[in-house]
mmCIF file of C-alpha atoms (C1' of nucleotides) in Angstrom:
data_model
loop_
_atom_site.group_PDB
_atom_site.id
_atom_site.type_symbol
_atom_site.label_atom_id
_atom_site.label_comp_id
_atom_site.label_asym_id
_atom_site.label_seq_id
_atom_site.Cartn_x
_atom_site.Cartn_y
_atom_site.Cartn_z
ATOM 1 C CA MET A 141 2.268 -13.790 -0.031
ATOM 2 C CA PRO A 142 5.645 -14.745 1.527
ATOM 3 C CA GLU A 143 5.549 -16.111 4.947
ATOM 4 C CA LEU A 144 8.974 -16.646 7.063
ATOM 5 C CA PRO A 145 10.679 -19.171 4.856
ATOM 6 C CA GLU A 146 10.311 -16.682 1.797
ATOM 7 C CA VAL A 147 11.062 -13.680 3.794
ATOM 8 C CA GLU A 148 14.337 -15.238 5.015
ATOM 9 C CA VAL A 149 15.401 -16.212 1.529
ATOM 10 C CA VAL A 150 15.166 -12.699 0.619
ATOM 11 C CA ARG A 151 16.889 -11.319 3.616
ATOM 12 C CA ARG A 152 19.981 -13.922 2.868
ATOM 13 C CA GLY A 153 20.019 -12.444 -0.703
ATOM 14 C CA LEU A 154 20.111 -8.540 0.837
ATOM 15 C CA GLU A 155 23.010 -9.649 3.325
ATOM 16 C CA ARG A 156 24.877 -11.078 0.185
ATOM 17 C CA TRP A 157 24.352 -8.455 -2.380
ATOM 18 C CA VAL A 158 23.453 -4.983 -0.466
ATOM 19 C CA ASP A 159 25.784 -5.375 2.760
ATOM 20 C CA GLY A 160 27.544 -2.279 3.491
ATOM 21 C CA ARG A 161 26.782 -0.465 0.244
ATOM 22 C CA THR A 162 26.416 3.128 0.459
ATOM 23 C CA VAL A 163 22.658 4.549 -0.932
ATOM 24 C CA GLY A 164 23.328 6.825 -3.809
ATOM 25 C CA GLU A 165 19.995 8.055 -4.949
ATOM 26 C CA VAL A 166 16.337 6.675 -4.123
ATOM 27 C CA GLU A 167 13.388 7.051 -6.288
ATOM 28 C CA VAL A 168 9.621 6.644 -4.759
ATOM 29 C CA LEU A 169 7.384 5.548 -7.553
ATOM 30 C CA HIS A 170 4.139 4.979 -5.668
ATOM 31 C CA PRO A 171 2.896 6.608 -2.443
ATOM 32 C CA ARG A 172 1.238 3.276 -1.073
ATOM 33 C CA ALA A 173 4.465 1.915 -0.876
ATOM 34 C CA VAL A 174 5.798 4.350 1.958
ATOM 35 C CA ARG A 175 2.512 4.738 3.509
ATOM 36 C CA ARG A 176 4.042 3.381 6.902
ATOM 37 C CA HIS A 177 6.587 5.944 6.602
ATOM 38 C CA PRO A 178 3.966 8.948 7.907
ATOM 39 C CA ALA A 179 6.572 12.062 6.619
ATOM 40 C CA GLY A 180 5.983 10.985 3.155
ATOM 41 C CA GLY A 181 8.209 9.814 0.031
ATOM 42 C CA ALA A 182 10.171 12.782 0.007
ATOM 43 C CA ASP A 183 11.191 12.634 3.267
ATOM 44 C CA PHE A 184 11.875 8.791 2.886
ATOM 45 C CA ALA A 185 14.183 9.390 0.025
ATOM 46 C CA ALA A 186 16.136 12.453 1.695
ATOM 47 C CA ARG A 187 16.298 10.776 4.854
ATOM 48 C CA LEU A 188 17.919 7.318 3.387
ATOM 49 C CA THR A 189 20.494 9.128 0.835
ATOM 50 C CA GLY A 190 23.883 8.878 1.580
ATOM 51 C CA HIS A 191 23.601 6.151 4.403
ATOM 52 C CA ARG A 192 25.506 3.114 4.433
ATOM 53 C CA LEU A 193 23.604 -0.019 4.806
ATOM 54 C CA GLY A 194 24.347 -2.898 7.692
ATOM 55 C CA THR A 195 23.521 -6.342 7.683
ATOM 56 C CA ALA A 196 19.592 -7.238 7.095
ATOM 57 C CA ARG A 197 17.821 -8.555 9.664
ATOM 58 C CA ARG A 198 14.441 -10.411 10.100
ATOM 59 C CA ARG A 199 11.361 -11.092 12.861
ATOM 60 C CA GLY A 200 8.665 -13.276 11.228
ATOM 61 C CA LYS A 201 7.551 -11.626 8.036
ATOM 62 C CA TYR A 202 9.273 -8.167 8.749
ATOM 63 C CA LEU A 203 12.752 -7.487 7.173
ATOM 64 C CA TRP A 204 14.982 -4.268 8.242
ATOM 65 C CA ILE A 205 18.460 -3.150 7.201
ATOM 66 C CA PRO A 206 19.977 -1.144 9.917
ATOM 67 C CA LEU A 207 21.883 2.074 8.921
ATOM 68 C CA ALA A 208 25.490 1.363 9.722
ATOM 69 C CA ASP A 209 25.995 4.891 10.465
ATOM 70 C CA SER A 210 22.708 6.118 12.401
ATOM 71 C CA GLY A 211 20.354 4.854 15.261
ATOM 72 C CA PHE A 212 17.585 3.977 12.541
ATOM 73 C CA SER A 213 16.636 1.399 9.787
ATOM 74 C CA VAL A 214 14.816 0.644 6.631
ATOM 75 C CA LEU A 215 12.012 -1.391 7.368
ATOM 76 C CA GLY A 216 10.298 -3.411 5.119
ATOM 77 C CA HIS A 217 7.472 -5.944 4.360
ATOM 78 C CA LEU A 218 6.581 -7.794 1.696
ATOM 79 C CA GLY A 219 2.674 -7.794 2.129
ATOM 80 C CA MET A 220 1.138 -10.176 -0.160
ATOM 81 C CA SER A 221 2.980 -9.858 -3.533
ATOM 82 C CA GLY A 222 5.892 -7.832 -2.584
ATOM 83 C CA GLN A 223 9.565 -8.444 -4.088
ATOM 84 C CA LEU A 224 12.780 -6.906 -3.502
ATOM 85 C CA LEU A 225 15.205 -7.401 -6.267
ATOM 86 C CA VAL A 226 18.954 -6.653 -6.960
ATOM 87 C CA GLN A 227 18.686 -5.963 -10.707
ATOM 88 C CA PRO A 228 21.507 -4.238 -13.093
ATOM 89 C CA GLU A 229 20.897 -0.898 -13.523
ATOM 90 C CA ASN A 230 19.928 -1.251 -17.049
ATOM 91 C CA ALA A 231 17.252 -3.572 -16.839
ATOM 92 C CA PRO A 232 14.215 -2.426 -17.761
ATOM 93 C CA ASP A 233 11.681 -1.351 -15.067
ATOM 94 C CA GLU A 234 9.164 -3.864 -13.867
ATOM 95 C CA LYS A 235 5.567 -2.799 -14.223
ATOM 96 C CA HIS A 236 5.040 -2.872 -10.690
ATOM 97 C CA LEU A 237 8.348 -0.975 -9.616
ATOM 98 C CA ARG A 238 7.530 1.152 -6.630
ATOM 99 C CA ILE A 239 10.655 2.302 -5.058
ATOM 100 C CA ARG A 240 14.347 2.137 -6.263
ATOM 101 C CA VAL A 241 17.456 2.650 -4.314
ATOM 102 C CA ARG A 242 20.764 3.369 -6.410
ATOM 103 C CA PHE A 243 24.115 2.738 -4.756
ATOM 104 C CA ASP A 244 26.831 5.237 -4.596
ATOM 105 C CA ASP A 245 29.221 2.238 -5.776
ATOM 106 C CA ALA A 246 30.397 0.957 -9.359
ATOM 107 C CA LEU A 247 29.015 -2.421 -8.879
ATOM 108 C CA GLY A 248 26.258 -1.738 -11.514
ATOM 109 C CA THR A 249 23.355 -3.173 -9.671
ATOM 110 C CA GLU A 250 20.664 -1.455 -8.021
ATOM 111 C CA LEU A 251 17.587 -2.394 -5.170
ATOM 112 C CA ARG A 252 14.069 -2.585 -6.514
ATOM 113 C CA PHE A 253 11.014 -2.893 -4.419
ATOM 114 C CA VAL A 254 8.112 -4.394 -6.897
ATOM 115 C CA ASP A 255 4.689 -4.878 -5.487
ATOM 116 C CA GLN A 256 1.486 -5.465 -7.718
ATOM 117 C CA ARG A 257 -1.067 -5.682 -4.663
ATOM 118 C CA THR A 258 0.639 -2.795 -2.723
ATOM 119 C CA PHE A 259 0.241 -3.985 0.723
ATOM 120 C CA GLY A 260 4.080 -4.089 1.361
ATOM 121 C CA GLY A 261 6.003 -1.471 1.602
ATOM 122 C CA LEU A 262 9.356 0.461 2.957
ATOM 123 C CA SER A 263 9.651 2.732 5.723
ATOM 124 C CA LEU A 264 12.484 4.326 8.099
ATOM 125 C CA HIS A 265 12.050 3.955 12.140
ATOM 126 C CA ASP A 266 14.224 4.700 14.822
ATOM 127 C CA ASN A 267 15.561 1.486 16.817
ATOM 128 C CA THR A 268 14.498 0.488 20.160
ATOM 129 C CA PRO A 269 17.409 -0.321 22.679
ATOM 130 C CA ASP A 270 17.433 -4.174 21.204
ATOM 131 C CA GLY A 271 18.001 -2.811 17.723
ATOM 132 C CA LEU A 272 14.491 -3.263 16.509
ATOM 133 C CA PRO A 273 12.630 -0.635 14.749
ATOM 134 C CA ASP A 274 10.022 0.778 16.989
ATOM 135 C CA VAL A 275 6.977 0.048 15.045
ATOM 136 C CA ILE A 276 7.404 -3.590 15.368
ATOM 137 C CA ALA A 277 7.855 -3.856 19.082
ATOM 138 C CA HIS A 278 4.365 -5.991 19.137
ATOM 139 C CA ILE A 279 5.682 -8.636 16.790
ATOM 140 C CA ALA A 280 6.319 -11.640 19.012
ATOM 141 C CA ARG A 281 9.752 -13.476 17.972
ATOM 142 C CA ASP A 282 9.407 -16.033 15.251
ATOM 143 C CA PRO A 283 9.648 -20.025 16.210
ATOM 144 C CA LEU A 284 13.194 -20.092 14.276
ATOM 145 C CA ASP A 285 14.480 -17.204 16.826
ATOM 146 C CA PRO A 286 16.861 -18.708 19.190
ATOM 147 C CA GLU A 287 15.141 -17.023 21.979
ATOM 148 C CA PHE A 288 11.589 -18.023 21.406
ATOM 149 C CA ASP A 289 10.390 -18.939 24.491
ATOM 150 C CA ASP A 290 8.151 -22.140 23.833
ATOM 151 C CA ALA A 291 6.959 -22.482 27.351
ATOM 152 C CA ALA A 292 5.310 -18.898 27.239
ATOM 153 C CA PHE A 293 3.966 -19.404 23.739
ATOM 154 C CA GLN A 294 2.319 -22.657 25.106
ATOM 155 C CA ALA A 295 1.013 -20.698 28.362
ATOM 156 C CA ALA A 296 -0.402 -17.921 26.344
ATOM 157 C CA LEU A 297 -2.136 -20.210 23.855
ATOM 158 C CA ARG A 298 -4.032 -21.760 26.224
ATOM 159 C CA LEU A 299 -5.300 -18.552 27.418
ATOM 160 C CA ARG A 300 -6.810 -17.491 24.431
ATOM 161 C CA ARG A 301 -10.336 -17.823 23.918
ATOM 162 C CA THR A 302 -9.986 -18.336 19.928
ATOM 163 C CA THR A 303 -9.616 -21.254 17.466
ATOM 164 C CA VAL A 304 -6.015 -22.840 16.899
ATOM 165 C CA LYS A 305 -5.361 -21.507 13.179
ATOM 166 C CA ARG A 306 -6.266 -17.964 14.478
ATOM 167 C CA ALA A 307 -3.569 -18.192 17.249
ATOM 168 C CA LEU A 308 -1.048 -19.354 14.640
ATOM 169 C CA LEU A 309 -1.633 -16.401 12.567
ATOM 170 C CA ASP A 310 -1.671 -13.927 15.323
ATOM 171 C CA GLN A 311 1.787 -12.404 14.898
ATOM 172 C CA SER A 312 1.999 -10.677 18.449
ATOM 173 C CA LEU A 313 1.517 -14.293 19.768
ATOM 174 C CA ILE A 314 3.852 -16.185 17.331
ATOM 175 C CA SER A 315 5.369 -14.508 14.124
ATOM 176 C CA GLY A 316 6.357 -15.687 10.705
ATOM 177 C CA VAL A 317 3.442 -18.170 10.190
ATOM 178 C CA GLY A 318 0.723 -17.669 7.423
ATOM 179 C CA ASN A 319 -1.975 -19.251 5.521
ATOM 180 C CA ILE A 320 0.355 -21.603 3.751
ATOM 181 C CA TYR A 321 2.318 -23.105 6.846
ATOM 182 C CA ALA A 322 -0.516 -22.767 9.259
ATOM 183 C CA ASP A 323 -2.297 -25.299 7.165
ATOM 184 C CA GLU A 324 0.693 -27.750 6.898
ATOM 185 C CA ALA A 325 1.537 -27.457 10.575
ATOM 186 C CA LEU A 326 -1.916 -28.411 11.383
ATOM 187 C CA TRP A 327 -2.286 -31.153 9.112
ATOM 188 C CA ARG A 328 1.308 -32.760 10.241
ATOM 189 C CA ALA A 329 0.057 -32.316 13.770
ATOM 190 C CA ARG A 330 -3.531 -33.830 12.793
ATOM 191 C CA LEU A 331 -5.417 -30.827 14.039
ATOM 192 C CA HIS A 332 -8.447 -29.454 13.081
ATOM 193 C CA TYR A 333 -8.161 -25.453 12.185
ATOM 194 C CA GLU A 334 -11.225 -24.798 14.579
ATOM 195 C CA ARG A 335 -9.787 -26.473 17.680
ATOM 196 C CA PRO A 336 -10.103 -24.054 20.471
ATOM 197 C CA THR A 337 -6.770 -23.378 21.759
ATOM 198 C CA ALA A 338 -7.739 -23.597 25.513
ATOM 199 C CA SER A 339 -8.307 -27.365 24.631
ATOM 200 C CA LEU A 340 -4.444 -28.202 23.342
ATOM 201 C CA THR A 341 -2.567 -30.059 26.222
ATOM 202 C CA ARG A 342 0.972 -29.092 26.551
ATOM 203 C CA PRO A 343 2.469 -32.182 24.937
ATOM 204 C CA ARG A 344 -0.267 -31.018 22.054
ATOM 205 C CA SER A 345 0.962 -27.512 21.657
ATOM 206 C CA ALA A 346 4.685 -28.859 21.971
ATOM 207 C CA GLU A 347 4.097 -30.939 19.074
ATOM 208 C CA LEU A 348 2.463 -28.516 16.978
ATOM 209 C CA LEU A 349 5.167 -26.043 17.372
ATOM 210 C CA GLY A 350 7.655 -28.745 16.614
ATOM 211 C CA HIS A 351 5.753 -28.978 13.327
ATOM 212 C CA VAL A 352 5.826 -25.396 12.597
ATOM 213 C CA ARG A 353 9.475 -25.284 12.726
ATOM 214 C CA ASP A 354 10.046 -28.672 10.683
ATOM 215 C CA VAL A 355 7.775 -27.461 7.817
ATOM 216 C CA MET A 356 9.429 -23.925 7.905
ATOM 217 C CA ASN A 357 12.979 -25.235 7.841
ATOM 218 C CA ALA A 358 11.933 -27.610 5.223
ATOM 219 C CA ALA A 359 10.695 -24.949 3.129
ATOM 220 C CA LEU A 360 13.774 -22.783 3.611
ATOM 221 C CA ALA A 361 16.118 -25.678 2.658
ATOM 222 C CA ALA A 362 13.868 -25.609 -0.514
ATOM 223 C CA GLY A 363 14.367 -21.925 -1.145
ATOM 224 C CA GLY A 364 10.580 -21.365 -0.056
ATOM 225 C CA THR A 365 7.295 -21.856 -1.369
ATOM 226 C CA SER A 366 6.192 -20.215 -4.840
ATOM 227 C CA PHE A 367 3.422 -21.109 -7.274
ATOM 228 C CA ASP A 368 4.151 -18.635 -9.811
ATOM 229 C CA SER A 369 6.617 -15.769 -10.481
ATOM 230 C CA LEU A 370 4.984 -13.527 -7.841
ATOM 231 C CA TYR A 371 7.463 -14.606 -5.136
ATOM 232 C CA VAL A 372 10.870 -14.877 -5.748
ATOM 233 C CA ASN A 373 14.274 -14.125 -4.124
ATOM 234 C CA VAL A 374 16.250 -10.943 -4.504
ATOM 235 C CA ASN A 375 17.717 -12.714 -7.986
ATOM 236 C CA GLY A 376 14.190 -13.187 -9.327
ATOM 237 C CA GLU A 377 14.502 -17.011 -8.746
ATOM 238 C CA SER A 378 11.596 -19.178 -7.196
ATOM 239 C CA GLY A 379 11.612 -21.679 -4.622
ATOM 240 C CA TYR A 380 10.521 -25.149 -5.097
ATOM 241 C CA PHE A 381 8.807 -26.218 -1.751
ATOM 242 C CA ASP A 382 4.870 -25.719 -3.461
ATOM 243 C CA ARG A 383 6.004 -29.764 -4.488
ATOM 244 C CA SER A 384 6.303 -30.537 -1.095
ATOM 245 C CA LEU A 385 3.181 -29.060 0.484
ATOM 246 C CA ASP A 386 0.860 -31.767 2.238
ATOM 247 C CA ALA A 387 -2.174 -29.587 2.215
ATOM 248 C CA TYR A 388 -2.314 -26.050 1.139
ATOM 249 C CA GLY A 389 -4.117 -26.067 -2.592
ATOM 250 C CA ARG A 390 -4.612 -30.067 -2.319
ATOM 251 C CA GLU A 391 -8.615 -29.935 -2.482
ATOM 252 C CA ASP A 392 -10.021 -33.032 -3.814
ATOM 253 C CA GLU A 393 -6.313 -34.540 -3.950
ATOM 254 C CA PRO A 394 -5.814 -37.611 -1.706
ATOM 255 C CA CYS A 395 -4.302 -37.113 1.830
ATOM 256 C CA ARG A 396 -0.649 -38.095 1.795
ATOM 257 C CA ARG A 397 -1.537 -40.015 4.912
ATOM 258 C CA CYS A 398 -4.683 -41.878 4.860
ATOM 259 C CA GLY A 399 -5.861 -41.033 0.831
ATOM 260 C CA THR A 400 -8.948 -39.543 1.822
ATOM 261 C CA PRO A 401 -9.877 -36.327 -0.376
ATOM 262 C CA MET A 402 -8.423 -33.086 0.962
ATOM 263 C CA ARG A 403 -11.339 -30.664 1.800
ATOM 264 C CA ARG A 404 -11.340 -26.601 1.113
ATOM 265 C CA ARG A 405 -13.163 -24.533 3.559
ATOM 266 C CA PRO A 406 -13.669 -20.701 3.183
ATOM 267 C CA TRP A 407 -12.229 -19.193 6.146
ATOM 268 C CA MET A 408 -11.730 -15.585 7.212
ATOM 269 C CA ASN A 409 -11.704 -14.294 3.359
ATOM 270 C CA ARG A 410 -9.430 -17.173 2.516
ATOM 271 C CA SER A 411 -9.277 -21.017 2.725
ATOM 272 C CA SER A 412 -8.373 -23.635 5.072
ATOM 273 C CA TYR A 413 -7.282 -26.966 3.548
ATOM 274 C CA PHE A 414 -7.530 -30.192 5.255
ATOM 275 C CA CYS A 415 -8.101 -33.808 5.821
ATOM 276 C CA PRO A 416 -11.718 -34.634 7.029
ATOM 277 C CA ARG A 417 -10.306 -37.893 8.361
ATOM 278 C CA CYS A 418 -6.906 -37.417 10.234
ATOM 279 C CA GLN A 419 -8.256 -33.741 11.114
ATOM 280 C CA ARG A 420 -11.672 -34.206 12.857
ATOM 281 C CA PRO A 421 -13.528 -31.346 13.536
ATOM 282 C CA PRO A 422 -13.635 -30.241 17.527
ATOM 283 C CA ARG A 423 -16.855 -31.551 19.055
ATOM 284 C CA ALA A 424 -19.376 -28.430 19.717
ATOM 285 C CA ALA A 425 -18.582 -27.642 23.031
ATOM 286 C CA ALA A 426 -20.360 -25.351 25.997
ATOM 287 C CA PRO A 427 -19.901 -21.838 24.653
ATOM 288 C CA VAL A 428 -16.916 -20.214 25.953
ATOM 289 C CA GLY A 429 -16.947 -17.884 28.813
ATOM 290 C CA VAL A 430 -20.026 -19.519 30.145
ATOM 291 C CA ARG A 431 -19.469 -20.616 33.861
ATOM 292 C CA ALA A 432 -21.620 -22.660 35.923
ATOM 293 C "C1'" DC B 211 -8.546 -5.859 27.697
ATOM 294 C "C1'" DC B 212 -9.804 -9.295 23.955
ATOM 295 C "C1'" DT B 213 -11.725 -10.855 19.632
ATOM 296 C "C1'" DG B 214 -13.704 -11.214 14.824
ATOM 297 C "C1'" DG B 215 -15.115 -8.851 10.782
ATOM 298 C "C1'" DG B 216 -13.917 -5.798 7.088
ATOM 299 C "C1'" DA B 217 -10.980 -2.770 4.208
ATOM 300 C "C1'" DC B 218 -7.163 -2.025 1.900
ATOM 301 C "C1'" DC B 219 -4.944 -3.056 -3.797
ATOM 302 C "C1'" DT B 220 -4.293 -5.465 -8.505
ATOM 303 C "C1'" DG B 221 -4.859 -8.986 -11.664
ATOM 304 C "C1'" DA B 222 -5.892 -13.971 -13.006
ATOM 305 C "C1'" DC B 223 -9.264 -16.871 -14.056
ATOM 306 C "C1'" DC B 224 -14.262 -19.026 -14.423
ATOM 307 C "C1'" DG B 225 -18.882 -19.455 -15.723
ATOM 308 C "C1'" DC B 226 -22.424 -17.156 -18.707
ATOM 309 C "C1'" DT C 128 -15.649 -10.601 -26.344
ATOM 310 C "C1'" DG C 129 -17.318 -8.610 -21.963
ATOM 311 C "C1'" DC C 130 -18.996 -8.684 -17.597
ATOM 312 C "C1'" DG C 131 -19.479 -10.292 -12.587
ATOM 313 C "C1'" DG C 132 -18.000 -13.142 -9.118
ATOM 314 C "C1'" DT C 133 -14.190 -15.383 -6.650
ATOM 315 C "C1'" DC C 134 -9.718 -15.991 -5.398
ATOM 316 C "C1'" DA C 135 -4.472 -14.900 -3.790
ATOM 317 C "C1'" DG C 136 0.920 -16.660 0.568
ATOM 318 C "C1'" DG C 137 -1.027 -9.741 4.864
ATOM 319 C "C1'" DT C 138 -1.957 -6.762 8.211
ATOM 320 C "C1'" DC C 139 -4.188 -2.889 10.583
ATOM 321 C "C1'" DC C 140 -8.318 -0.726 12.531
ATOM 322 C "C1'" DC C 141 -12.330 -0.431 14.724
ATOM 323 C "C1'" DA C 142 -16.814 -2.187 16.735
ATOM 324 C "C1'" DG C 143 -18.863 -4.850 20.144
#
DNA sequence: CCTGGGACCTGACCGC
DNA sequence: TGCGGTCAGGTCCCAG
C-alpha cells in the first residue's frame, strides 16, 4: 500500500532507531517474506547476523540498509501491506509477523517485518558501484531525488505509446508513484487518467511533474496517508494525509474545485478516481501507430 | 524492443 | 450465520 511518502516516513524511522546497531539474531517466520532472497531464509539469517547496519536509504518505494562493514545491503519492499516496526523485545508478536531482527546491544528493542498479504519482503544483495542493491538497478530515480532528470523524464514520456496514469505507475520511468498519488497529481493537473502520454506538451508534463512533487511533499509533511492501522511508521503511528486527499477514495463526493460528484472507474484491477468535469476524457484519437 | 493483462496473497465488507 | 463476489496503497512475468 505505501507509496513514496509512506516509505520515506519508514526510512526516517529506521535512520533514527536502528542506524549503527549490530544484528544479533534473525528469525524468518514465513518463506514468502524472503522470496526475493534466492538462497532462502536460513541463508538470509546467517549472512545478516553479526553485521552492523548503516544508514537507511530509499529509491521510490524500495528501502535498503547498507551494511556498514560489507559490500551488500538489506533490501526491503513493503508491498501492499508491509510494516517495519521497532518494538520492545517483550511486545507480543503481531499476527502477521514474518521476520524478526534482534540486536546485539542493550537498547531493548528489535526490528520486525509484519505483512498481512506477503507481497513485500526483505532480501540481501550486493551493491552496485553507486551503492544501489543490484536488483533495483532498473528502478528509476524518484521525483524527490535531487538528481531526477526532469527533461529526460518529459522526453521519455512523449515517446511512450501508453496513457498517462500507466506511465506514472511505471517504476522504470519514474519511481515512488502509486495509485493514490497518481490520482491526486492527475486531479491537480486536470488531466484524465487515459490521456495518451504522446499528447502531453512539455509545459503540461512539467506541470504534472510539479503536482506529483507537491502532493508527495505535502503527504510527507503529514506523516503519510493511512486509512487504517495497516500503514504505520516504525512506531506504529498513522499519518493523516488521508484528510487532505482531493481525488482518491472520494466517489460521489463533490469535486473540491467545481462541486461535480467525483467518479470511480475500474482500472487495471483497481480504481481510478477523477472529476468528470475538470478531467475530461481524451477525444477518441486515430489508433496509435497507424501511419498515413 | 514495448505494452497490457494476469498472478501472487490475506482479510474486510456487502448483499443475498 | 454462511457464502460468494468485490475491493485493497504493488511488482513481476509472460504472451502478443
